[in-house]
mmCIF file of C-alpha atoms in Angstrom:
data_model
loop_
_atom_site.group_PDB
_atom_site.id
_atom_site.type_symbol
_atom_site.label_atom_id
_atom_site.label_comp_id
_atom_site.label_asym_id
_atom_site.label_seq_id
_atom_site.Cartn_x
_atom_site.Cartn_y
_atom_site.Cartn_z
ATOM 1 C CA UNK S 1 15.852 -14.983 5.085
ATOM 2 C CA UNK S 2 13.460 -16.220 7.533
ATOM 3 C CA UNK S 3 11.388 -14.973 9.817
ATOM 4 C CA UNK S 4 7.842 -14.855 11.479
ATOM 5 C CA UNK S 5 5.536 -12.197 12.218
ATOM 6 C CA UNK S 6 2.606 -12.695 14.734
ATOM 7 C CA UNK S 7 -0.652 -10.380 14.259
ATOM 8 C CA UNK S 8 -0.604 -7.022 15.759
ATOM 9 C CA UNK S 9 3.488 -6.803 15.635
ATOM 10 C CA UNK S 10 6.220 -4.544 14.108
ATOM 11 C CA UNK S 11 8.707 -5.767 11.990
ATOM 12 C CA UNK S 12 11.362 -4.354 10.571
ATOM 13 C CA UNK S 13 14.759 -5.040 7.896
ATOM 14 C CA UNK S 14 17.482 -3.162 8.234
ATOM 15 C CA UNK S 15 20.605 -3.202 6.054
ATOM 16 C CA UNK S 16 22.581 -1.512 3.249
ATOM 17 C CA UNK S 17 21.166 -0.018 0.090
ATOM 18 C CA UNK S 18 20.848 -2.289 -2.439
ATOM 19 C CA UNK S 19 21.149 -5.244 -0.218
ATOM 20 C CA UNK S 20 17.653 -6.888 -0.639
ATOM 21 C CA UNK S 21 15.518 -5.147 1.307
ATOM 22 C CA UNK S 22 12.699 -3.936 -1.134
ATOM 23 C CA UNK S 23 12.859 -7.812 -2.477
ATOM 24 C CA UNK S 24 12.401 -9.473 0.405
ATOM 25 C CA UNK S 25 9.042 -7.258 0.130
ATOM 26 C CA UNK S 26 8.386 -7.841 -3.054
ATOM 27 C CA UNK S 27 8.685 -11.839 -2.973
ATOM 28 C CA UNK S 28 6.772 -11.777 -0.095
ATOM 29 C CA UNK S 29 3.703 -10.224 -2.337
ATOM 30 C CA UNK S 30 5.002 -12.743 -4.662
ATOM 31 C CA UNK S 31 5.071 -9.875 -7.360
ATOM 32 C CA UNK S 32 9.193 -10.166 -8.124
ATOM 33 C CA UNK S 33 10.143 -8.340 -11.492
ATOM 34 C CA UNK S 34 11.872 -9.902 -14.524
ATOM 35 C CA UNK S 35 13.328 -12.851 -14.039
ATOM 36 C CA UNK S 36 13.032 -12.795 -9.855
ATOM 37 C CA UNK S 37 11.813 -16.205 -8.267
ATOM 38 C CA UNK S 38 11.609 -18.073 -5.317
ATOM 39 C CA UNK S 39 13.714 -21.014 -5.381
ATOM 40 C CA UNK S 40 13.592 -22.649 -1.762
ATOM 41 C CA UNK S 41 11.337 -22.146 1.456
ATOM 42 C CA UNK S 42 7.719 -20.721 1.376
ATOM 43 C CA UNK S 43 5.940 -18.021 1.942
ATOM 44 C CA UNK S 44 3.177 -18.653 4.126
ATOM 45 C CA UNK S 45 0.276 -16.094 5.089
ATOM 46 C CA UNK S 46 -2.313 -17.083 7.430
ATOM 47 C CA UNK S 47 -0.913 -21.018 6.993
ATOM 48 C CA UNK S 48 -1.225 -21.131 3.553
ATOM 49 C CA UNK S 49 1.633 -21.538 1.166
ATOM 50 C CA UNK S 50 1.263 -18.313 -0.967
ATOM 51 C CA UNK S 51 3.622 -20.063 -3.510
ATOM 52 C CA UNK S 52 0.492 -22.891 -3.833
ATOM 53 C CA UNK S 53 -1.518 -20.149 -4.709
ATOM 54 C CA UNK S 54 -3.238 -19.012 -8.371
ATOM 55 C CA UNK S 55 -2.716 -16.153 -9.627
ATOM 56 C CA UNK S 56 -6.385 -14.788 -8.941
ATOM 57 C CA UNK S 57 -5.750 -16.124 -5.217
ATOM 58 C CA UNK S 58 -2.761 -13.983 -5.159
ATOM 59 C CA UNK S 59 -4.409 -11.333 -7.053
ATOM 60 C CA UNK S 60 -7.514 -11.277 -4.280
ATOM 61 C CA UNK S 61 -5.062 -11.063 -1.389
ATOM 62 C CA UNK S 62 -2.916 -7.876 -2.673
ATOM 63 C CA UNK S 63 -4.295 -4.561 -1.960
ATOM 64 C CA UNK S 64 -6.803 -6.552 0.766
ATOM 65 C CA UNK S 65 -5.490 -8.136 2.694
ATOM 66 C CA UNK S 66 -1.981 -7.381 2.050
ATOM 67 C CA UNK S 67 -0.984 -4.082 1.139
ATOM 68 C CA UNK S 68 2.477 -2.665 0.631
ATOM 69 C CA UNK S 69 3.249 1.110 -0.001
ATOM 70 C CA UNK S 70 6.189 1.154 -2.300
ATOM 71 C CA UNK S 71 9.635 3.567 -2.216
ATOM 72 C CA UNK S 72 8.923 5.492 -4.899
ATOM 73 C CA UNK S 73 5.297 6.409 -4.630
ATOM 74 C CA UNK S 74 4.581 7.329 -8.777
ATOM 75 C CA UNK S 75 5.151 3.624 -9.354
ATOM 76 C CA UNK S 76 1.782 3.527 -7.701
ATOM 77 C CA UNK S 77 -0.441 5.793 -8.689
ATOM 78 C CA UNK S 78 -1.860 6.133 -12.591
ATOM 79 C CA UNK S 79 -0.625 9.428 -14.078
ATOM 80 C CA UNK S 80 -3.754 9.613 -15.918
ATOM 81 C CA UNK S 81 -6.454 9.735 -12.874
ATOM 82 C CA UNK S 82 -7.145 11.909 -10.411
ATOM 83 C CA UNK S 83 -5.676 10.137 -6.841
ATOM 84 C CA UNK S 84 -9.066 10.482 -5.547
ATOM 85 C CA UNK S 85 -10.234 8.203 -7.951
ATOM 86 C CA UNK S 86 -7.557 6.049 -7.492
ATOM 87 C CA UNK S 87 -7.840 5.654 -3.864
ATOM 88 C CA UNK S 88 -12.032 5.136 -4.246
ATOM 89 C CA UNK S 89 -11.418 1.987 -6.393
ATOM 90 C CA UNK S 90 -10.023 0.085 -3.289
ATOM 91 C CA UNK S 91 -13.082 -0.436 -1.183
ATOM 92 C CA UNK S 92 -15.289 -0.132 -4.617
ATOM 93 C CA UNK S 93 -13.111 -3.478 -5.775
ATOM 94 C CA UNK S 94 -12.495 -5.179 -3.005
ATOM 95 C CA UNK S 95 -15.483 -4.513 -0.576
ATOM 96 C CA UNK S 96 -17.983 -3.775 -3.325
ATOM 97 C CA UNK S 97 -19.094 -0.528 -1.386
ATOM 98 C CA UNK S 98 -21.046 2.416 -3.451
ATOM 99 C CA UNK S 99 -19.009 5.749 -4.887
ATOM 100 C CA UNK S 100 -20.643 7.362 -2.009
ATOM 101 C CA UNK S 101 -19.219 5.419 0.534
ATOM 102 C CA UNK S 102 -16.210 5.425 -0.698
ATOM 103 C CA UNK S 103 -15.554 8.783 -1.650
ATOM 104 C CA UNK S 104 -16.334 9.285 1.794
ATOM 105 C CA UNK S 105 -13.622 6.823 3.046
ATOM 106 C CA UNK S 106 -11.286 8.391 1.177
ATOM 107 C CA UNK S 107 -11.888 11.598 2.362
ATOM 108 C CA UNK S 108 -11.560 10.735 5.988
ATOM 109 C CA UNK S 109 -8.270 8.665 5.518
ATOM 110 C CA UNK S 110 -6.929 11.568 3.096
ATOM 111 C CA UNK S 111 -7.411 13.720 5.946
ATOM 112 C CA UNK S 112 -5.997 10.954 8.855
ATOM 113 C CA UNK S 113 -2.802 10.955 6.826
ATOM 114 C CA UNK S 114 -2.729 14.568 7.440
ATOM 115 C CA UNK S 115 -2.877 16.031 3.483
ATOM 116 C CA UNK S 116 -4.606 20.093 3.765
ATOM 117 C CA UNK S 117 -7.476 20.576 1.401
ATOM 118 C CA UNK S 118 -8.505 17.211 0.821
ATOM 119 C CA UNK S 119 -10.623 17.847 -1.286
ATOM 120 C CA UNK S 120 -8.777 19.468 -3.956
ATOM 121 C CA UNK S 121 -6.131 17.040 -3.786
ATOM 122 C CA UNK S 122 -8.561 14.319 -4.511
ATOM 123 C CA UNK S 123 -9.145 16.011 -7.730
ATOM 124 C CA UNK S 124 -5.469 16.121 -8.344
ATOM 125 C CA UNK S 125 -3.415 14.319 -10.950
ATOM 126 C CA UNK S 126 -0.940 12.497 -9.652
ATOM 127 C CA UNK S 127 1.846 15.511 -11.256
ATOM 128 C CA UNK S 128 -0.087 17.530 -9.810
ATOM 129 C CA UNK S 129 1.205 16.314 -6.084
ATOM 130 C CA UNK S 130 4.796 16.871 -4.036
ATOM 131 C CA UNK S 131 6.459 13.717 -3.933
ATOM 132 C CA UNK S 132 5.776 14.070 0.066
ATOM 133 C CA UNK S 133 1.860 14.287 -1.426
ATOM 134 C CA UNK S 134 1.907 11.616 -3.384
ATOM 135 C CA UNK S 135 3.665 9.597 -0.481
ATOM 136 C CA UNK S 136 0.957 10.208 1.863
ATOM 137 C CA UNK S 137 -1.431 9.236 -1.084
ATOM 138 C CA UNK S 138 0.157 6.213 -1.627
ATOM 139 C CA UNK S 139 -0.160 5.251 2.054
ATOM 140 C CA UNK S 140 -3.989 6.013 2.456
ATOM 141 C CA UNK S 141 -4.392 3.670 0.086
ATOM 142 C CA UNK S 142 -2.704 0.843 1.349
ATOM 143 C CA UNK S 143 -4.647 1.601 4.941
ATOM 144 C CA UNK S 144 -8.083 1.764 3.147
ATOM 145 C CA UNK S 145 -8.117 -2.051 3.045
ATOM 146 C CA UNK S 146 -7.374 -2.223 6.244
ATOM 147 C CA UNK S 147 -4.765 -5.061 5.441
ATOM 148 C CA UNK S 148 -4.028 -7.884 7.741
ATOM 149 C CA UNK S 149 -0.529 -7.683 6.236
ATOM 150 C CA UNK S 150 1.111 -4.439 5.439
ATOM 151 C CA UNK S 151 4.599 -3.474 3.869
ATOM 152 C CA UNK S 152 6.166 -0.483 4.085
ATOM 153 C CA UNK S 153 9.850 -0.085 1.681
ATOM 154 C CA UNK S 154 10.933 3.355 3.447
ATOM 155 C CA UNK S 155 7.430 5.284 3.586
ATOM 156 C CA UNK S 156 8.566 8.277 4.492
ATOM 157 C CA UNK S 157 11.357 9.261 3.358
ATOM 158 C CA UNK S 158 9.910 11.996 1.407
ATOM 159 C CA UNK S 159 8.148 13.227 4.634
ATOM 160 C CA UNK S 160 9.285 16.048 7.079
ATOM 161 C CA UNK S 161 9.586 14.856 10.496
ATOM 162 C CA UNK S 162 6.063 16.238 12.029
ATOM 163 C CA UNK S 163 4.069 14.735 9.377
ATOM 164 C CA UNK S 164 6.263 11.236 9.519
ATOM 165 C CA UNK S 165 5.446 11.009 13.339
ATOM 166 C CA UNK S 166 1.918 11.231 12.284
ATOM 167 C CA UNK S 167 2.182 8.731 9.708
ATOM 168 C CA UNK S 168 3.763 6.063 12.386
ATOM 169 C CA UNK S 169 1.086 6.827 14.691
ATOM 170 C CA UNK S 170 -1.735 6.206 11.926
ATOM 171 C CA UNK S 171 0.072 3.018 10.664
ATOM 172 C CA UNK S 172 0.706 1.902 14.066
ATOM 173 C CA UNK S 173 -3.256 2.076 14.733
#
């Protein structure tokens, strides 16, 4: 595989199930499971070799600067806290902002990714959620770090078609 991908574009892999897709994602977060590696070519992001990188380097770019919302969104989120929780640690980690501000981040982008009641589903579990719920979830918080990079394995799949409309829209601004 090889390809480049200028800032500000669209890119996207099409193909049959099952034939790479999802790892082509993955090694480009350099997070392959098992025994998955990169054996030729690099991976560059903003002209650095990511495969150069330590593990805290890599660890500092994902979920900053690059974000990628996963297929199956549980994978994602911790059964065991509230998603509005969940979502708040992102600008808390990475851009040291207070509770305050971001609870009221997450508030705004739980509502821009068009979830009703936001506010009680911030003090959902993830159970708790529709898989189209948690979906949306999983998305917000991949935008919150307003990533320079982001990667999308079939977002919305578990959307209906209004609310996946929407989602482009908000992903493509």
């Amino acid at each position: 595989v090889s390809f480049a991908l200028a800032r500000g574009r669209v890119l996207g892999l099409v193909g049959e199930s099952g034939c790479g897709k999802s790892t082509v994602a993955l090694a480009i977060m350099r997070d392959l499971p098992g025994y998955g590696r990169i054996t030729k070519g690099q991976i560059k992001f903003k002209g650095r070799d990511m495969g150069e990188m330590s593990e805290d380097e890599l660890r500092q770019l994902r979920g900053s600067q690059i974000a990628m919302v996963y297929q199956e969104p549980m994978a994602s989120l911790n059964p065991s806290m509230r998603v509005g929780r969940q979502l708040m640690e992102v600008p808390i980690i990475h851009e040291k902002v207070s509770k305050t501000e971001a609870r009221a981040r997450v508030l705004e982008m739980v509502k821009a990714v068009k979830l009703p009641d936001p506010e009680r589903i911030m003090e959902s579990y993830p159970h708790q959620l529709s898989g189209g719920q948690q979906q949306r979830m999983v998305i917000a918080m991949a935008l919150l770090s307003k990533p320079a990079l982001l990667l999308l394995d079939e977002p919305t799949t578990a959307l209906d078609v209004t609310v996946e409309a929407g989602i482009v829209d908000l992903v493509r601004e």
